[in-house]
């Protein structure tokens, strides 16, 4: 918020006054949702009420980061592919079609769909990742897809962040598109939510990169680990 | 009871079309939002009953009908899983849900643009959807907050900003002191501002 509450309030008031002058009937007439929609929502959230376990709460925190207006990954900052100046470390990627489903031991609602062994490419990747080692799990939490990073070793990023991405490779194994799953904090290794409409069957390469605090929302090109999800 | 208002200047925006439930008392809203944060069994259904039409309508105005229900579902499922992040002190639940919806909608549109680009083998065209969706969402939130104001404040604001009357004209039409008109409008705008997340 502004250090000048009065100025901030005045600005907010002016914006509301402007919006009021533009209201139309379209802004006031609401359409009732389809009758089956509540059932779908209820089904997707069953068992996730007040008695839900800690793992759900951890994932919830990540949903907030990805989705909320004031979250870490604001839409204005949503990282977009620019030059995609990756080398073809994903050339050995194996396509995953139709993830198998297994049930995790700790949370009956969570289903591990796929796993990726993330590896360092000494030719293409940032030297900071030379000793890094981690795996990524794709998990279905009542319809909410998340990626969980389990790591044996990750570098201290210094004045930078570690960021996790899902990449869609082209037929040559080069990145065709990618989406950020968010900042990964090794000290608080929460699961990262896969944004809607990013099908892990298509975006099936997990990448961890070093991202300097430079205001540039695109991938830095400084990958440290990468691997393809394969069904469990 | 305030005087009956006769509107003659402009085609009037009919707030009676606003098919929300009768505005809840403040304490009921506070209690419902606290129950949502606590994750009580019926809280999500209450939130859906109160705000489902708002979110679904926003989605329908932004993405094709066949995807609007899916995006609405994502909004409520994700909101429920992130409910501990909702802070009622920073705005109403409706504004928080709409914030999630804006992001889900934009993700959905961009994803469809990329898929379409791949299907047609043409470069993706990034449409400037963010601002448009932001504007639509903000107007719907303001409309909702307006509809929830006490009758007199709502009518004063409607006369001033939607129908374009001056404060003096409103005072004449409503047979109210000019000071009352000004204070009602100011308080109403402040109520809307707070509902949308402004400082109290």
Short mmCIF file of C-alpha atoms in Angstrom, two decimals:
data_model
loop_
_atom_site.label_atom_id
_atom_site.label_comp_id
_atom_site.label_asym_id
_atom_site.label_seq_id
_atom_site.Cartn_x
_atom_site.Cartn_y
_atom_site.Cartn_z
CA UNK A 1 0.00 0.00 0.00
CA UNK A 2 1.01 3.59 -0.39
CA UNK A 3 2.80 5.42 2.39
CA UNK A 4 0.23 8.10 1.85
CA UNK A 5 -3.09 6.58 2.88
CA UNK A 6 -4.96 9.73 2.07
CA UNK A 7 -3.58 9.84 -1.44
CA UNK A 8 -4.21 6.14 -1.87
CA UNK A 9 -7.78 6.49 -0.70
CA UNK A 10 -8.36 9.43 -2.99
CA UNK A 11 -7.01 7.47 -5.91
CA UNK A 12 -9.21 4.50 -5.09
CA UNK A 13 -12.25 6.72 -4.76
CA UNK A 14 -11.54 8.31 -8.13
CA UNK A 15 -11.23 4.90 -9.73
CA UNK A 16 -14.52 3.76 -8.25
CA UNK A 17 -16.22 6.94 -9.40
CA UNK A 18 -14.87 6.35 -12.90
CA UNK A 19 -16.10 2.76 -12.89
CA UNK A 20 -19.53 3.85 -11.68
CA UNK A 21 -19.94 6.17 -14.64
CA UNK A 22 -19.25 3.26 -16.98
CA UNK A 23 -21.58 0.68 -15.50
CA UNK A 24 -23.96 -0.94 -17.93
CA UNK A 25 -26.72 -3.46 -17.52
CA UNK A 26 -24.25 -6.15 -18.52
CA UNK A 27 -22.39 -5.44 -15.29
CA UNK A 28 -25.47 -5.94 -13.15
CA UNK A 29 -27.20 -8.90 -14.76
CA UNK A 30 -25.84 -12.19 -13.55
CA UNK A 31 -26.29 -15.59 -15.10
CA UNK A 32 -26.91 -18.56 -12.87
CA UNK A 33 -24.25 -21.25 -13.21
CA UNK A 34 -25.17 -24.64 -14.70
CA UNK A 35 -27.07 -26.77 -12.23
CA UNK A 36 -24.39 -29.45 -12.09
CA UNK A 37 -21.52 -27.05 -11.40
CA UNK A 38 -21.83 -27.12 -7.64
CA UNK A 39 -21.76 -30.92 -7.68
CA UNK A 40 -18.52 -30.82 -9.67
CA UNK A 41 -16.96 -28.38 -7.21
CA UNK A 42 -18.16 -30.39 -4.24
CA UNK A 43 -16.74 -33.55 -5.74
CA UNK A 44 -13.39 -31.88 -6.35
CA UNK A 45 -13.18 -30.62 -2.78
CA UNK A 46 -14.69 -33.54 -0.87
CA UNK A 47 -12.63 -34.34 2.19
CA UNK A 48 -10.89 -31.00 2.03
CA UNK A 49 -12.85 -29.30 4.76
CA UNK A 50 -11.68 -28.38 8.22
CA UNK A 51 -10.24 -31.82 8.91
CA UNK A 52 -7.96 -31.81 5.90
CA UNK A 53 -4.35 -32.65 6.59
CA UNK A 54 -1.27 -30.50 6.40
CA UNK A 55 -0.32 -31.50 2.88
CA UNK A 56 -3.49 -29.92 1.56
CA UNK A 57 -2.69 -26.76 3.42
CA UNK A 58 0.79 -26.66 1.96
CA UNK A 59 -0.63 -26.98 -1.50
CA UNK A 60 -3.17 -24.35 -0.70
CA UNK A 61 -0.42 -21.91 0.06
CA UNK A 62 1.06 -22.53 -3.34
CA UNK A 63 -2.28 -22.06 -5.01
CA UNK A 64 -2.35 -18.69 -3.38
CA UNK A 65 1.03 -17.82 -4.76
CA UNK A 66 0.04 -18.79 -8.25
CA UNK A 67 -3.45 -17.43 -8.38
CA UNK A 68 -4.06 -14.64 -6.00
CA UNK A 69 -4.10 -11.05 -7.06
CA UNK A 70 -1.17 -10.19 -4.84
CA UNK A 71 0.60 -13.48 -5.39
CA UNK A 72 4.18 -14.08 -6.31
CA UNK A 73 3.36 -14.79 -9.94
CA UNK A 74 1.11 -11.95 -10.88
CA UNK A 75 -0.35 -12.21 -14.31
CA UNK A 76 1.45 -9.11 -15.40
CA UNK A 77 4.62 -10.88 -14.50
CA UNK A 78 3.65 -14.27 -15.89
CA UNK A 79 6.78 -15.49 -17.48
CA UNK A 80 6.55 -15.76 -21.17
CA UNK A 81 8.84 -17.54 -23.55
CA UNK A 82 11.20 -15.08 -25.21
CA UNK A 83 14.13 -16.42 -27.14
CA UNK A 84 13.90 -19.79 -25.39
CA UNK A 85 17.63 -19.85 -25.58
CA UNK A 86 17.91 -23.25 -24.07
CA UNK A 87 20.21 -25.80 -25.47
CA UNK A 88 18.68 -29.07 -26.39
CA UNK A 89 19.15 -30.73 -23.05
CA UNK A 90 15.63 -32.04 -23.42
CA UNK A 91 16.53 -33.97 -26.55
CA UNK A 92 16.33 -37.22 -24.69
CA UNK A 93 12.89 -36.44 -23.46
CA UNK A 94 10.44 -39.27 -23.56
CA UNK A 95 6.86 -38.35 -24.26
CA UNK A 96 4.37 -39.24 -21.62
CA UNK A 97 0.97 -40.27 -22.82
CA UNK A 98 -1.73 -41.24 -20.40
CA UNK A 99 -0.29 -40.99 -16.93
CA UNK A 100 -0.77 -44.00 -14.73
CA UNK A 101 -2.24 -43.44 -11.36
CA UNK A 102 -1.00 -44.61 -8.03
CA UNK A 103 -1.98 -43.61 -4.56
CA UNK A 104 0.45 -42.02 -2.16
CA UNK A 105 0.75 -43.41 1.31
CA UNK A 106 0.38 -40.20 3.30
CA UNK A 107 -2.65 -38.64 1.69
CA UNK A 108 -5.38 -40.86 0.32
CA UNK A 109 -6.62 -38.00 -1.86
CA UNK A 110 -3.23 -37.49 -3.52
CA UNK A 111 -2.29 -39.54 -6.54
CA UNK A 112 1.21 -39.58 -7.92
CA UNK A 113 0.92 -39.50 -11.67
CA UNK A 114 4.46 -39.13 -12.92
CA UNK A 115 8.04 -38.58 -11.87
CA UNK A 116 11.02 -36.80 -13.39
CA UNK A 117 14.64 -37.35 -12.51
CA UNK A 118 16.14 -33.90 -12.82
CA UNK A 119 19.70 -33.87 -14.08
CA UNK A 120 22.42 -31.33 -14.69
CA UNK A 121 23.84 -30.76 -18.15
CA UNK A 122 27.48 -29.66 -17.78
CA UNK A 123 27.52 -28.22 -21.27
CA UNK A 124 24.30 -26.28 -21.34
CA UNK A 125 23.45 -25.43 -17.77
CA UNK A 126 24.57 -22.84 -15.26
CA UNK A 127 27.61 -23.97 -13.28
CA UNK A 128 25.75 -23.35 -10.04
CA UNK A 129 23.83 -26.55 -10.73
CA UNK A 130 26.89 -28.75 -11.02
CA UNK A 131 26.22 -30.55 -7.74
CA UNK A 132 22.45 -30.28 -7.80
CA UNK A 133 20.22 -33.34 -7.64
CA UNK A 134 16.45 -33.52 -7.40
CA UNK A 135 13.36 -35.32 -8.56
CA UNK A 136 9.95 -33.91 -9.44
CA UNK A 137 6.64 -35.61 -8.74
CA UNK A 138 3.42 -34.77 -10.56
CA UNK A 139 0.57 -35.19 -8.10
CA UNK A 140 -3.19 -35.06 -8.53
CA UNK A 141 -4.83 -33.56 -5.45
CA UNK A 142 -8.56 -33.91 -6.04
CA UNK A 143 -8.20 -32.62 -9.55
CA UNK A 144 -5.60 -30.01 -8.69
CA UNK A 145 -2.30 -30.89 -10.34
CA UNK A 146 0.85 -30.02 -8.45
CA UNK A 147 4.55 -30.60 -8.86
CA UNK A 148 6.56 -31.49 -5.81
CA UNK A 149 10.32 -31.11 -5.87
CA UNK A 150 12.27 -33.55 -3.72
CA UNK A 151 15.90 -32.60 -3.66
CA UNK A 152 19.09 -34.06 -2.36
CA UNK A 153 21.08 -30.96 -3.17
CA UNK A 154 20.27 -27.55 -4.57
CA UNK A 155 22.62 -24.60 -4.80
CA UNK A 156 22.29 -21.43 -2.80
CA UNK A 157 21.01 -18.97 -5.35
CA UNK A 158 22.42 -15.94 -3.60
CA UNK A 159 20.69 -12.78 -4.72
CA UNK A 160 18.40 -14.75 -6.99
CA UNK A 161 15.62 -17.32 -6.86
CA UNK A 162 15.17 -20.88 -7.96
CA UNK A 163 12.19 -21.10 -10.27
CA UNK A 164 10.38 -24.19 -11.49
CA UNK A 165 8.99 -24.44 -15.01
CA UNK A 166 7.04 -26.86 -17.15
CA UNK A 167 8.25 -26.96 -20.74
CA UNK A 168 6.54 -28.14 -23.87
CA UNK A 169 9.26 -29.48 -26.15
CA UNK A 170 9.01 -29.49 -29.90
CA UNK A 171 9.74 -32.50 -32.06
CA UNK A 172 13.47 -31.80 -31.80
CA UNK A 173 13.44 -31.62 -28.03
CA UNK A 174 13.79 -27.84 -27.96
CA UNK A 175 11.42 -25.77 -25.85
CA UNK A 176 8.33 -24.74 -27.79
CA UNK A 177 6.53 -23.19 -24.86
CA UNK A 178 6.86 -23.02 -21.12
CA UNK A 179 5.05 -21.90 -18.02
CA UNK A 180 6.34 -20.93 -14.61
CA UNK A 181 5.11 -22.91 -11.64
CA UNK A 182 6.63 -20.38 -9.29
CA UNK A 183 9.58 -19.75 -7.03
CA UNK A 184 10.91 -22.80 -5.21
CA UNK A 185 12.20 -22.26 -1.72
CA UNK A 186 14.37 -25.21 -0.63
CA UNK A 187 13.75 -24.23 2.98
CA UNK A 188 10.02 -24.52 2.45
CA UNK A 189 9.64 -27.07 -0.32
CA UNK A 190 5.92 -26.79 -0.90
CA UNK A 191 4.23 -28.30 -3.92
CA UNK A 192 3.73 -25.99 -6.90
CA UNK A 193 0.41 -25.77 -8.68
CA UNK A 194 0.23 -26.54 -12.39
CA UNK A 195 -1.83 -23.74 -13.97
CA UNK A 196 -5.08 -24.73 -15.59
CA UNK A 197 -4.90 -25.59 -19.27
CA UNK A 198 -1.25 -26.53 -19.12
CA UNK A 199 -1.60 -30.23 -19.78
CA UNK A 200 1.37 -32.12 -18.32
CA UNK A 201 0.97 -34.55 -21.18
CA UNK A 202 2.14 -31.64 -23.36
CA UNK A 203 4.19 -29.62 -20.89
CA UNK A 204 6.03 -32.63 -19.56
CA UNK A 205 9.56 -31.35 -18.98
CA UNK A 206 10.39 -29.99 -15.52
CA UNK A 207 13.08 -27.33 -15.37
CA UNK A 208 14.66 -25.49 -12.45
CA UNK A 209 16.41 -22.22 -13.23
CA UNK A 210 18.33 -19.46 -11.50
CA UNK A 211 16.33 -16.26 -11.79
CA UNK A 212 18.02 -12.98 -10.84
CA UNK A 213 15.91 -10.22 -9.34
CA UNK A 214 16.03 -8.21 -12.55
CA UNK A 215 12.34 -7.68 -13.13
CA UNK A 216 12.42 -9.80 -16.26
CA UNK A 217 9.60 -12.34 -16.03
CA UNK A 218 10.94 -14.59 -18.77
CA UNK A 219 13.19 -17.57 -18.24
CA UNK A 220 16.75 -16.43 -17.57
CA UNK A 221 18.24 -19.23 -19.64
CA UNK A 222 20.23 -20.30 -16.58
CA UNK A 223 18.85 -23.78 -16.02
CA UNK A 224 20.43 -25.96 -13.37
CA UNK A 225 18.32 -29.12 -13.60
CA UNK A 226 15.89 -30.58 -16.09
CA UNK A 227 14.08 -33.84 -16.72
CA UNK A 228 11.05 -35.36 -18.39
CA UNK A 229 8.07 -36.61 -16.46
CA UNK A 230 7.40 -40.28 -16.99
CA UNK A 231 4.37 -42.08 -15.74
CA UNK A 232 4.60 -44.08 -12.57
CA UNK B 1 -38.31 6.24 4.24
CA UNK B 2 -36.70 8.18 1.44
CA UNK B 3 -38.80 9.86 -1.22
CA UNK B 4 -39.65 8.08 -4.41
CA UNK B 5 -37.14 9.04 -7.07
CA UNK B 6 -38.18 9.98 -10.54
CA UNK B 7 -35.47 9.61 -13.13
CA UNK B 8 -35.85 11.50 -16.33
CA UNK B 9 -32.46 12.56 -17.61
CA UNK B 10 -30.87 9.39 -18.92
CA UNK B 11 -31.87 5.87 -19.63
CA UNK B 12 -31.53 4.50 -16.17
CA UNK B 13 -29.41 1.56 -15.21
CA UNK B 14 -31.84 -0.81 -13.61
CA UNK B 15 -30.23 -2.08 -10.46
CA UNK B 16 -33.33 -4.13 -9.76
CA UNK B 17 -32.02 -6.38 -12.51
CA UNK B 18 -29.17 -7.21 -10.24
CA UNK B 19 -30.25 -10.67 -9.34
CA UNK B 20 -28.22 -10.99 -6.20
CA UNK B 21 -29.73 -12.12 -2.98
CA UNK B 22 -30.96 -9.47 -0.61
CA UNK B 23 -27.81 -7.89 0.83
CA UNK B 24 -26.66 -9.63 3.96
CA UNK B 25 -26.19 -7.82 7.24
CA UNK B 26 -22.57 -6.90 7.88
CA UNK B 27 -22.17 -9.37 10.73
CA UNK B 28 -23.51 -12.22 8.58
CA UNK B 29 -20.88 -11.46 5.95
CA UNK B 30 -18.12 -11.34 8.57
CA UNK B 31 -19.27 -14.65 10.06
CA UNK B 32 -19.48 -16.32 6.63
CA UNK B 33 -16.01 -15.15 5.66
CA UNK B 34 -14.54 -16.34 8.97
CA UNK B 35 -16.18 -19.74 8.45
CA UNK B 36 -14.67 -19.89 4.96
CA UNK B 37 -11.17 -19.25 6.30
CA UNK B 38 -11.69 -21.92 8.98
CA UNK B 39 -12.81 -24.37 6.31
CA UNK B 40 -16.12 -25.22 7.90
CA UNK B 41 -18.18 -27.82 6.10
CA UNK B 42 -20.84 -25.55 4.66
CA UNK B 43 -18.66 -22.51 4.04
CA UNK B 44 -17.72 -23.29 0.47
CA UNK B 45 -21.35 -23.93 -0.47
CA UNK B 46 -22.31 -20.62 1.11
CA UNK B 47 -19.58 -18.84 -0.81
CA UNK B 48 -20.73 -20.51 -4.01
CA UNK B 49 -24.35 -19.57 -3.34
CA UNK B 50 -23.35 -15.98 -2.66
CA UNK B 51 -20.79 -15.49 -5.42
CA UNK B 52 -21.14 -18.34 -7.91
CA UNK B 53 -23.26 -16.30 -10.30
CA UNK B 54 -20.82 -13.38 -10.14
CA UNK B 55 -17.83 -15.58 -10.96
CA UNK B 56 -19.66 -17.59 -13.61
CA UNK B 57 -20.97 -14.46 -15.31
CA UNK B 58 -17.50 -12.93 -15.35
CA UNK B 59 -16.18 -16.13 -16.91
CA UNK B 60 -18.96 -16.19 -19.50
CA UNK B 61 -18.16 -12.63 -20.48
CA UNK B 62 -14.51 -13.53 -20.96
CA UNK B 63 -14.28 -17.05 -22.37
CA UNK B 64 -16.61 -19.16 -24.53
CA UNK B 65 -19.60 -20.62 -22.75
CA UNK B 66 -18.28 -24.16 -22.97
CA UNK B 67 -15.21 -23.17 -20.93
CA UNK B 68 -16.88 -20.80 -18.48
CA UNK B 69 -18.10 -23.53 -16.14
CA UNK B 70 -14.68 -25.19 -16.09
CA UNK B 71 -12.95 -21.94 -15.18
CA UNK B 72 -15.57 -21.22 -12.51
CA UNK B 73 -14.93 -24.65 -11.04
CA UNK B 74 -11.19 -23.96 -10.97
CA UNK B 75 -11.78 -20.69 -9.17
CA UNK B 76 -13.78 -22.22 -6.34
CA UNK B 77 -11.61 -25.32 -5.99
CA UNK B 78 -8.42 -23.28 -5.91
CA UNK B 79 -9.95 -20.71 -3.57
CA UNK B 80 -11.00 -23.44 -1.18
CA UNK B 81 -7.55 -24.96 -1.14
CA UNK B 82 -6.02 -21.52 -0.59
CA UNK B 83 -8.64 -20.36 1.88
CA UNK B 84 -6.08 -19.70 4.64
CA UNK B 85 -4.62 -17.00 2.41
CA UNK B 86 -7.86 -15.02 2.38
CA UNK B 87 -7.74 -12.11 4.82
CA UNK B 88 -11.18 -10.54 5.40
CA UNK B 89 -9.42 -7.43 6.69
CA UNK B 90 -8.12 -6.79 3.19
CA UNK B 91 -11.41 -6.93 1.34
CA UNK B 92 -14.50 -8.98 0.79
CA UNK B 93 -14.55 -12.58 -0.29
CA UNK B 94 -16.18 -11.57 -3.57
CA UNK B 95 -13.22 -9.37 -4.46
CA UNK B 96 -10.77 -12.14 -3.55
CA UNK B 97 -12.62 -14.67 -5.67
CA UNK B 98 -12.78 -12.27 -8.58
CA UNK B 99 -9.03 -11.75 -8.28
CA UNK B 100 -8.50 -15.49 -8.64
CA UNK B 101 -10.99 -15.61 -11.49
CA UNK B 102 -9.15 -12.92 -13.45
CA UNK B 103 -5.95 -14.93 -13.34
CA UNK B 104 -7.67 -18.18 -14.26
CA UNK B 105 -9.46 -16.51 -17.17
CA UNK B 106 -6.31 -14.95 -18.55
CA UNK B 107 -4.45 -18.26 -18.27
CA UNK B 108 -7.31 -19.98 -20.06
CA UNK B 109 -7.35 -17.46 -22.91
CA UNK B 110 -3.60 -17.51 -23.38
CA UNK B 111 -3.51 -21.26 -23.36
CA UNK B 112 -6.22 -21.40 -26.00
CA UNK B 113 -4.33 -18.84 -28.09
CA UNK B 114 -1.22 -20.97 -28.02
CA UNK B 115 -3.12 -24.12 -28.87
CA UNK B 116 -4.86 -22.35 -31.72
CA UNK B 117 -1.52 -21.09 -32.96
CA UNK B 118 -0.11 -24.59 -33.00
CA UNK B 119 -3.14 -25.94 -34.82
CA UNK B 120 -2.93 -23.27 -37.51
CA UNK B 121 0.87 -23.22 -37.69
CA UNK B 122 0.86 -19.45 -37.27
CA UNK B 123 2.60 -17.36 -34.63
CA UNK B 124 0.62 -16.90 -31.46
CA UNK B 125 -1.21 -13.59 -31.32
CA UNK B 126 -1.18 -12.19 -27.84
CA UNK B 127 -4.41 -10.31 -27.49
CA UNK B 128 -4.49 -7.48 -24.99
CA UNK B 129 -6.95 -9.31 -22.82
CA UNK B 130 -5.60 -8.45 -19.39
CA UNK B 131 -6.84 -4.89 -19.19
CA UNK B 132 -10.20 -5.72 -20.69
CA UNK B 133 -10.83 -8.53 -18.24
CA UNK B 134 -9.56 -6.42 -15.39
CA UNK B 135 -11.98 -3.66 -16.33
CA UNK B 136 -14.93 -6.00 -16.69
CA UNK B 137 -14.18 -7.64 -13.36
CA UNK B 138 -13.78 -4.31 -11.59
CA UNK B 139 -17.05 -3.00 -12.98
CA UNK B 140 -18.90 -6.13 -11.89
CA UNK B 141 -17.41 -5.85 -8.40
CA UNK B 142 -18.39 -2.20 -8.16
CA UNK B 143 -21.88 -3.05 -9.37
CA UNK B 144 -22.17 -5.73 -6.73
CA UNK B 145 -20.91 -3.48 -3.98
CA UNK B 146 -23.30 -0.78 -5.14
CA UNK B 147 -26.21 -3.18 -5.02
CA UNK B 148 -25.33 -4.09 -1.44
CA UNK B 149 -25.38 -0.50 -0.15
CA UNK B 150 -28.25 0.80 1.94
CA UNK B 151 -31.10 1.98 -0.26
CA UNK B 152 -30.54 5.69 0.18
CA UNK B 153 -26.81 5.62 -0.43
CA UNK B 154 -27.29 3.40 -3.46
CA UNK B 155 -29.89 5.69 -4.99
CA UNK B 156 -27.84 8.80 -4.35
CA UNK B 157 -24.78 7.27 -6.00
CA UNK B 158 -26.85 6.00 -8.88
CA UNK B 159 -28.30 9.47 -9.49
CA UNK B 160 -24.89 11.10 -9.29
CA UNK B 161 -22.69 8.76 -11.31
CA UNK B 162 -24.98 6.74 -13.52
CA UNK B 163 -27.73 9.22 -14.26
CA UNK B 164 -25.48 12.26 -14.19
CA UNK B 165 -27.36 14.58 -11.86
CA UNK B 166 -25.54 17.22 -9.85
CA UNK B 167 -25.64 17.07 -6.08
CA UNK B 168 -27.98 20.05 -6.02
CA UNK B 169 -30.32 18.38 -8.49
CA UNK B 170 -30.30 15.22 -6.41
CA UNK B 171 -31.08 17.25 -3.31
CA UNK B 172 -34.08 18.77 -5.09
CA UNK B 173 -35.32 15.48 -6.49
CA UNK B 174 -35.02 13.62 -3.22
CA UNK B 175 -36.08 16.52 -1.04
CA UNK B 176 -32.93 16.00 0.97
CA UNK B 177 -30.47 18.54 2.38
CA UNK B 178 -27.46 19.04 0.12
CA UNK B 179 -25.18 17.98 2.96
CA UNK B 180 -27.05 14.69 3.29
CA UNK B 181 -26.63 14.01 -0.41
CA UNK B 182 -22.90 14.67 -0.23
CA UNK B 183 -22.36 12.61 2.91
CA UNK B 184 -24.43 9.69 1.60
CA UNK B 185 -22.45 9.63 -1.61
CA UNK B 186 -19.14 9.90 0.18
CA UNK B 187 -20.00 7.16 2.66
CA UNK B 188 -21.30 4.94 -0.10
CA UNK B 189 -18.16 5.34 -2.17
CA UNK B 190 -16.06 4.60 0.91
CA UNK B 191 -18.10 1.46 1.59
CA UNK B 192 -17.51 0.28 -1.96
CA UNK B 193 -13.80 1.08 -1.68
CA UNK B 194 -13.46 -0.97 1.51
CA UNK B 195 -15.44 -3.87 0.06
CA UNK B 196 -13.03 -3.93 -2.85
CA UNK B 197 -10.02 -4.11 -0.61
CA UNK B 198 -9.26 -0.57 0.43
CA UNK B 199 -8.09 0.34 3.89
CA UNK B 200 -10.80 0.83 6.47
#
